[in-house]
């Protein structure tokens, strides 16, 4: 394990009943990296994210952030250390406006540069501009479209001033144009110095923006490396599409 | 030793009443997601019906139980269909307040009709029981327990073997899917609440045999029903049966502690409930949701 | 259907002016009962009877506003907050009656003890959600009352038992006026606290917890600490009202400081007036308290319900109240302030829409 790793997972295991949703996962993320996590449904991707962000407690293994273990920490403490995340099914604060939603992230979040009320709302406006929601800042959440709500979810997480941002399938349900816009948003967030770890099913995104991809299957790391290489890996194809299709692909 | 056995027996017998009080409450909670604060009122209405029939027609009190069940089923069905269905999709706070309001109305209507005097029902065989040496099994308590078990069995039968029962199970599992397969939610909901009320009515009849009733006497039973369901585990009739019997035992042993007694009934119930919620939230027999 | 921005502001302004006038009258009129005013021949605008009612109203303003902090703003609908009222009352009561403390010294301890109890009980309780929390808190309310009345130590009731606590009468000129202003001060305090909470980081965190607790926690809100703090704050204010009540009423026992009806009344007042707003619960408290007294026939302005004898009067009043509760809950989930705040216009279509949203 190199000294430069910002996030380190060692043998992370999470069980539900008798089933290990995540089983002995090891990998490292370096600071400034932008890494994709892919894998078929049920592979344990969201569970992994929940483990990192503290929503789930580990059944085994350790997670280290900047060298120190964060296993067993409450979610708000992990957030204050600088790890932010979005949810696959967005969880906006329904009775607040978009600006207020993002301001919550700015008011709390990482201890680094925590703001007072005024500063928080100012930061919220900046972040809304970054994700393209500035025009709708004063609208209640109920008035926002699905792509807008996804943007809001990202904005709120970015407003916590994270050093690592975990994105859970932000592209799901978006059309091609919206995906391009979202890609731009992810790139600009990354460009501002944030390490990004994203779960995705849309391969175009992984290939387009990630430097590295980690493939998860049945709770274990199946393959790791550059996206184009990993996606051509036989085992990966087999995991996604099944043995017979993989064989057909090979013989064709 | 004999004392211990006597306590266990008394506890199980008392548990019969708690079983009856709990099964209806648990059904409404488990299927409709309603914590019915009017449950105690429904129970005491059953008690009054039994009292009225026994006093007017000189029936054996246990024979009035089916009447309690039917009368309260009708009342419960009407209440659900007419009133409770209107706020069933609202946040939980509103169902709480609504059932509280219902409780207020029902108890006070009873006060208007019957006044606040205490009434009791005493069959000829009260006080007598089977005797085994120094251990006594009172007849009334024994038949009560039997009635409660019968009630639970009947409820379980309805839920598992009849069409409407299966519909109710389907709704409990997934309300939207149940609608999609054509189940009439309004009717099924009303039947569910009606069944819950019917069980409450029977419980009331049993209670009239062991204590003097007055319109406000039903209040503690709502909280105790809650404890019984939590103790046993929400979800199945059999779990509530276990919860009721266990609660009966706890109460029997609790009352035998010198110095306390039934004055602390609510405190004991509450303490037990918090203990269970904090240590084993799924109850003795439930499954963790 | 939804009021436009202009009529929004108009309604709000009308409402605020009306409220200010009423509040000014309420606070100044009692001064006319002072001897000095009387000898100056100022007309008597408020007598002892009204002072008593006004003090009770102020008491409920405190309770409803306090409940709103944990129930309305944080979204944890506690059903047993009367426990804190009783704890506050008994704390001050015991200190004054048994330990012979001066009242004004004993009073600050009421909110402190109530809050301490809330924090103790809140830590396990606030881990529960929805129904479980509501009924568990109801159980607390009931159990505490029972315990306090019945706990014995070596055969003697610790807290005065069934016969209750008798406090020595507080010696001060214009006692009724004094307690009215004291309770009103507590009411103003609660409203001020709510106002502060709603614009502070703490308040935003509470609202976030209410809207989506899981999201709040991953955004950095320490949900456990915030919930417990909110609960403690509500308890402190409620306890303060109880402490003042104990000396004002001079007599404290289980029935008058742990009445279960108070739980529902304070919730209903907050709901009626509009949870999540600063003045909502206060408005609801005033309205509902007057309504309850009016129905019960204890106001000078009264009406005779046909066919009902005076004995049956309180019972019928309760029935009407229960029916009213049912009707309000079914038709008006968002509260009176919604209308006066200009969000929606009171119309048949609004009521019909409410109904459709919540029924099967």
Coordinates of N, CA, C and O in Angstrom, one line a residue, chain C residues 5-107:
Chain C
X5 N -48.8 36.9 -4.9 CA -47.9 37.5 -4.0 C -48.4 38.7 -3.3 O -48.2 38.9 -2.2
X6 N -49.2 39.5 -4.0 CA -49.7 40.8 -3.5 C -50.7 40.5 -2.3 O -50.6 41.0 -1.2
X7 N -51.6 39.6 -2.6 CA -52.6 39.3 -1.5 C -52.0 38.6 -0.4 O -52.4 38.7 0.8
X8 N -50.9 37.8 -0.7 CA -50.0 37.2 0.3 C -49.7 38.2 1.4 O -49.9 38.1 2.5
X9 N -49.0 39.3 0.8 CA -48.5 40.3 1.7 C -49.6 41.0 2.5 O -49.4 41.3 3.6
X10 N -50.7 41.2 1.7 CA -51.8 41.9 2.4 C -52.3 41.2 3.6 O -52.5 41.7 4.7
X11 N -52.5 39.9 3.4 CA -53.0 39.1 4.4 C -52.1 39.0 5.6 O -52.5 39.2 6.8
X12 N -50.8 38.9 5.3 CA -49.8 38.8 6.3 C -49.8 40.0 7.1 O -49.8 40.0 8.4
X13 N -49.9 41.2 6.4 CA -49.9 42.4 7.1 C -51.1 42.6 8.0 O -51.0 43.0 9.2
X14 N -52.2 42.3 7.5 CA -53.5 42.4 8.3 C -53.3 41.5 9.5 O -53.7 41.9 10.6
X15 N -52.9 40.3 9.3 CA -52.8 39.4 10.4 C -51.8 39.9 11.5 O -52.1 39.8 12.7
X16 N -50.7 40.4 11.0 CA -49.7 40.8 12.0 C -50.2 42.0 12.8 O -50.0 42.1 14.0
X17 N -50.9 42.9 12.1 CA -51.4 44.1 12.8 C -52.5 43.7 13.8 O -52.5 44.1 15.0
X18 N -53.4 42.8 13.4 CA -54.4 42.3 14.3 C -53.8 41.7 15.5 O -54.2 41.9 16.6
X19 N -52.8 40.8 15.2 CA -52.1 40.1 16.3 C -51.4 41.1 17.3 O -51.5 41.0 18.5
X20 N -50.8 42.1 16.7 CA -50.1 43.1 17.5 C -51.1 43.8 18.4 O -50.8 44.1 19.6
X21 N -52.2 44.2 17.8 CA -53.2 45.0 18.6 C -53.7 44.1 19.8 O -53.8 44.6 20.9
X22 N -54.0 42.9 19.4 CA -54.5 42.0 20.5 C -53.5 41.8 21.6 O -53.8 41.8 22.8
X23 N -52.3 41.6 21.2 CA -51.2 41.3 22.1 C -51.0 42.6 23.0 O -50.9 42.5 24.2
X24 N -51.1 43.7 22.4 CA -50.9 45.0 23.2 C -52.0 45.1 24.2 O -51.8 45.4 25.4
X25 N -53.2 44.9 23.7 CA -54.4 44.9 24.7 C -54.2 43.9 25.8 O -54.4 44.3 27.0
X26 N -53.9 42.7 25.4 CA -53.7 41.7 26.4 C -52.7 42.1 27.5 O -52.8 41.8 28.7
X27 N -51.6 42.7 27.0 CA -50.6 43.0 28.0 C -50.8 44.3 28.8 O -50.4 44.4 29.9
X28 N -51.5 45.2 28.2 CA -51.7 46.5 28.9 C -53.0 46.6 29.7 O -53.0 47.2 30.8
X29 N -54.1 46.0 29.2 CA -55.4 46.1 29.9 C -55.3 45.7 31.3 O -55.9 46.3 32.2
X30 N -54.6 44.6 31.7 CA -54.6 44.2 33.1 C -54.1 45.3 34.0 O -54.3 45.3 35.2
X31 N -53.3 46.2 33.5 CA -52.7 47.2 34.3 C -53.9 48.1 34.9 O -53.7 48.8 35.9
X32 N -55.0 48.1 34.2 CA -56.1 48.9 34.7 C -56.7 48.4 36.0 O -57.4 49.0 36.7
X33 N -56.3 47.1 36.4 CA -56.8 46.6 37.6 C -56.0 47.0 38.8 O -56.3 46.7 39.9
X34 N -54.8 47.6 38.6 CA -54.0 48.0 39.7 C -54.7 49.1 40.5 O -55.5 49.9 40.0
X35 N -54.5 49.1 41.8 CA -55.2 50.0 42.7 C -54.9 51.5 42.2 O -55.8 52.3 42.2
X36 N -53.7 51.7 41.9 CA -53.3 53.1 41.4 C -54.2 53.5 40.3 O -54.7 54.6 40.2
X37 N -54.4 52.6 39.3 CA -55.2 53.0 38.2 C -56.6 53.2 38.6 O -57.3 54.1 38.1
X38 N -57.1 52.3 39.4 CA -58.5 52.4 39.9 C -58.7 53.7 40.6 O -59.8 54.4 40.3
X39 N -57.8 54.1 41.4 CA -58.1 55.4 42.1 C -58.0 56.6 41.2 O -58.5 57.6 41.4
X40 N -57.3 56.4 40.0 CA -57.3 57.4 39.0 C -58.5 57.4 38.1 O -58.6 58.1 37.1
X41 N -59.4 56.5 38.5 CA -60.7 56.3 37.7 C -60.5 55.8 36.3 O -61.3 56.1 35.4
X42 N -59.5 55.1 36.1 CA -59.3 54.5 34.7 C -60.3 53.3 34.7 O -60.4 52.5 35.6
X43 N -61.0 53.2 33.6 CA -62.0 52.1 33.5 C -61.3 50.7 33.6 O -60.2 50.5 33.1
X44 N -62.0 49.8 34.3 CA -61.4 48.4 34.5 C -61.6 47.6 33.2 O -62.7 47.3 32.8
X45 N -60.5 47.3 32.6 CA -60.6 46.6 31.3 C -60.4 45.1 31.5 O -60.7 44.3 30.7
X46 N -59.8 44.7 32.6 CA -59.5 43.3 32.8 C -59.6 43.0 34.3 O -59.0 43.6 35.1
X47 N -60.4 42.0 34.7 CA -60.5 41.7 36.1 C -59.8 40.3 36.4 O -59.2 39.7 35.5
X48 N -59.9 39.9 37.6 CA -59.2 38.7 38.0 C -59.5 37.5 37.1 O -58.7 36.7 36.9
X49 N -60.8 37.4 36.8 CA -61.2 36.2 36.0 C -60.5 36.2 34.7 O -59.9 35.2 34.3
X50 N -60.5 37.3 34.0 CA -59.8 37.4 32.7 C -58.3 37.2 32.9 O -57.6 36.6 32.0
X51 N -57.7 37.7 34.0 CA -56.3 37.5 34.2 C -56.0 36.0 34.3 O -55.0 35.5 33.8
X52 N -56.9 35.3 35.0 CA -56.6 33.8 35.1 C -56.7 33.2 33.8 O -55.8 32.3 33.5
X53 N -57.6 33.5 33.0 CA -57.7 32.9 31.6 C -56.5 33.3 30.8 O -55.9 32.5 30.1
X54 N -56.1 34.6 30.9 CA -55.0 35.0 30.1 C -53.7 34.3 30.5 O -52.9 34.0 29.7
X55 N -53.6 34.1 31.8 CA -52.4 33.4 32.3 C -52.4 31.9 31.8 O -51.3 31.4 31.3
X56 N -53.6 31.3 31.8 CA -53.6 29.9 31.2 C -53.3 29.9 29.8 O -52.6 29.0 29.3
X57 N -53.8 30.9 29.0 CA -53.5 31.0 27.6 C -52.0 31.1 27.4 O -51.4 30.4 26.6
X58 N -51.4 32.0 28.2 CA -49.9 32.2 28.0 C -49.2 30.8 28.3 O -48.3 30.5 27.6
X59 N -49.7 30.1 29.3 CA -49.1 28.8 29.6 C -49.2 27.8 28.4 O -48.2 27.2 28.1
X60 N -50.3 27.8 27.8 CA -50.4 26.9 26.6 C -49.6 27.4 25.4 O -49.2 26.6 24.6
X61 N -49.5 28.8 25.3 CA -48.6 29.3 24.3 C -47.2 28.7 24.5 O -46.6 28.3 23.5
X62 N -46.7 28.7 25.7 CA -45.4 28.1 26.0 C -45.4 26.7 25.6 O -44.5 26.2 24.8
X63 N -46.4 25.9 26.0 CA -46.3 24.5 25.7 C -46.4 24.1 24.2 O -45.7 23.3 23.7
X64 N -47.3 24.8 23.5 CA -47.5 24.6 22.1 C -46.2 25.0 21.3 O -45.8 24.2 20.5
X65 N -45.7 26.2 21.7 CA -44.5 26.6 21.0 C -43.3 25.7 21.3 O -42.5 25.4 20.4
X66 N -43.2 25.2 22.5 CA -42.1 24.3 22.9 C -42.3 23.0 22.1 O -41.3 22.5 21.6
X67 N -43.5 22.5 22.1 CA -43.7 21.2 21.4 C -43.3 21.3 19.9 O -42.7 20.4 19.3
X68 N -43.6 22.5 19.4 CA -43.3 22.7 18.0 C -41.8 22.5 17.6 O -41.5 22.1 16.5
X69 N -41.0 22.8 18.6 CA -39.5 22.7 18.3 C -39.2 21.2 18.0 O -38.5 20.9 17.1
X70 N -39.7 20.3 18.8 CA -39.3 18.9 18.6 C -40.3 18.3 17.6 O -39.9 17.5 16.8
X71 N -41.6 18.7 17.6 CA -42.6 18.1 16.8 C -42.7 18.7 15.4 O -42.7 18.0 14.4
X72 N -42.8 20.0 15.4 CA -43.0 20.6 14.1 C -41.7 20.8 13.3 O -41.5 20.5 12.1
X73 N -40.7 21.4 14.0 CA -39.4 21.7 13.3 C -38.5 20.5 13.1 O -38.0 20.3 12.0
X74 N -38.4 19.7 14.1 CA -37.5 18.5 14.0 C -38.3 17.3 13.4 O -37.6 16.4 12.9
X75 N -39.6 17.3 13.4 CA -40.3 16.3 12.9 C -40.5 15.0 13.7 O -40.9 14.0 13.2
X76 N -40.1 15.1 15.0 CA -40.3 14.0 15.9 C -41.5 14.3 16.8 O -41.5 15.0 17.8
X77 N -42.7 13.8 16.4 CA -43.9 14.1 17.0 C -44.0 13.4 18.4 O -44.6 12.3 18.5
X78 N -43.5 14.1 19.4 CA -43.5 13.5 20.8 C -45.0 13.6 21.3 O -45.6 14.6 21.1
X79 N -45.4 12.6 22.0 CA -46.8 12.6 22.4 C -46.9 12.6 24.0 O -48.0 12.4 24.5
X80 N -45.8 12.9 24.6 CA -45.8 12.8 26.1 C -45.2 14.0 26.7 O -44.7 13.9 27.9
X81 N -45.1 15.2 26.1 CA -44.4 16.3 26.6 C -45.0 16.9 27.9 O -44.3 17.6 28.6
X82 N -46.2 16.5 28.2 CA -46.8 16.9 29.5 C -45.9 16.4 30.7 O -45.9 17.0 31.8
X83 N -45.1 15.4 30.4 CA -44.2 14.9 31.5 C -43.3 16.0 31.9 O -43.0 16.1 33.1
X84 N -42.8 16.8 31.0 CA -41.9 17.9 31.3 C -42.6 19.0 32.1 O -42.0 19.6 33.0
X85 N -43.8 19.2 31.8 CA -44.6 20.2 32.5 C -44.7 19.8 34.0 O -44.4 20.6 34.9
X86 N -45.1 18.5 34.1 CA -45.2 18.0 35.5 C -43.9 18.0 36.2 O -43.8 18.3 37.4
X87 N -42.8 17.6 35.5 CA -41.5 17.6 36.2 C -41.1 19.0 36.6 O -40.6 19.2 37.8
X88 N -41.3 19.9 35.8 CA -41.0 21.3 36.2 C -41.9 21.7 37.4 O -41.3 22.4 38.3
X89 N -43.1 21.4 37.3 CA -44.0 21.8 38.4 C -43.6 21.2 39.7 O -43.5 21.8 40.8
X90 N -43.3 19.9 39.7 CA -42.9 19.2 40.9 C -41.5 19.6 41.4 O -41.3 19.7 42.6
X91 N -40.6 20.0 40.5 CA -39.3 20.4 40.9 C -39.4 21.7 41.7 O -39.0 21.8 42.8
X92 N -40.1 22.7 41.1 CA -40.3 24.0 41.8 C -41.1 23.7 43.1 O -40.8 24.3 44.1
X93 N -42.2 22.9 42.9 CA -43.1 22.7 44.0 C -42.3 22.1 45.2 O -42.5 22.5 46.3
X94 N -41.5 21.0 44.9 CA -40.8 20.4 46.0 C -39.8 21.3 46.7 O -39.7 21.4 47.9
X95 N -39.1 22.1 45.9 CA -38.1 23.0 46.4 C -38.8 24.1 47.3 O -38.2 24.4 48.4
X96 N -39.9 24.6 46.9 CA -40.6 25.6 47.6 C -41.3 25.0 48.8 O -41.2 25.5 50.0
X97 N -42.1 23.9 48.6 CA -42.9 23.4 49.7 C -42.1 22.6 50.7 O -42.3 22.8 51.9
X98 N -41.2 21.8 50.3 CA -40.4 20.9 51.2 C -39.1 21.5 51.6 O -38.7 21.4 52.8
X99 N -38.3 22.0 50.7 CA -37.0 22.5 51.0 C -37.0 24.0 51.4 O -36.0 24.6 51.7
X100 N -38.2 24.6 51.3 CA -38.4 26.0 51.8 C -37.5 27.0 51.0 O -37.0 28.0 51.5
X101 N -37.3 26.7 49.7 CA -36.5 27.7 48.9 C -37.5 28.8 48.5 O -38.7 28.6 48.4
X102 N -36.9 30.0 48.3 CA -37.7 31.1 47.7 C -38.1 30.7 46.3 O -37.3 30.1 45.6
X103 N -39.3 31.1 45.9 CA -39.9 30.7 44.6 C -38.9 31.1 43.5 O -38.6 30.3 42.6
X104 N -38.5 32.4 43.5 CA -37.8 32.9 42.3 C -36.4 32.1 42.2 O -35.8 32.1 41.1
X105 N -35.9 31.5 43.3 CA -34.7 30.8 43.2 C -35.0 29.4 42.7 O -34.2 28.8 42.0
X106 N -36.2 28.9 43.1 CA -36.5 27.5 42.7 C -37.0 27.4 41.2 O -36.8 26.4 40.6
X107 N -37.5 28.5 40.7 CA -38.0 28.5 39.4 C -37.0 28.1 38.3 O -37.3 27.2 37.5

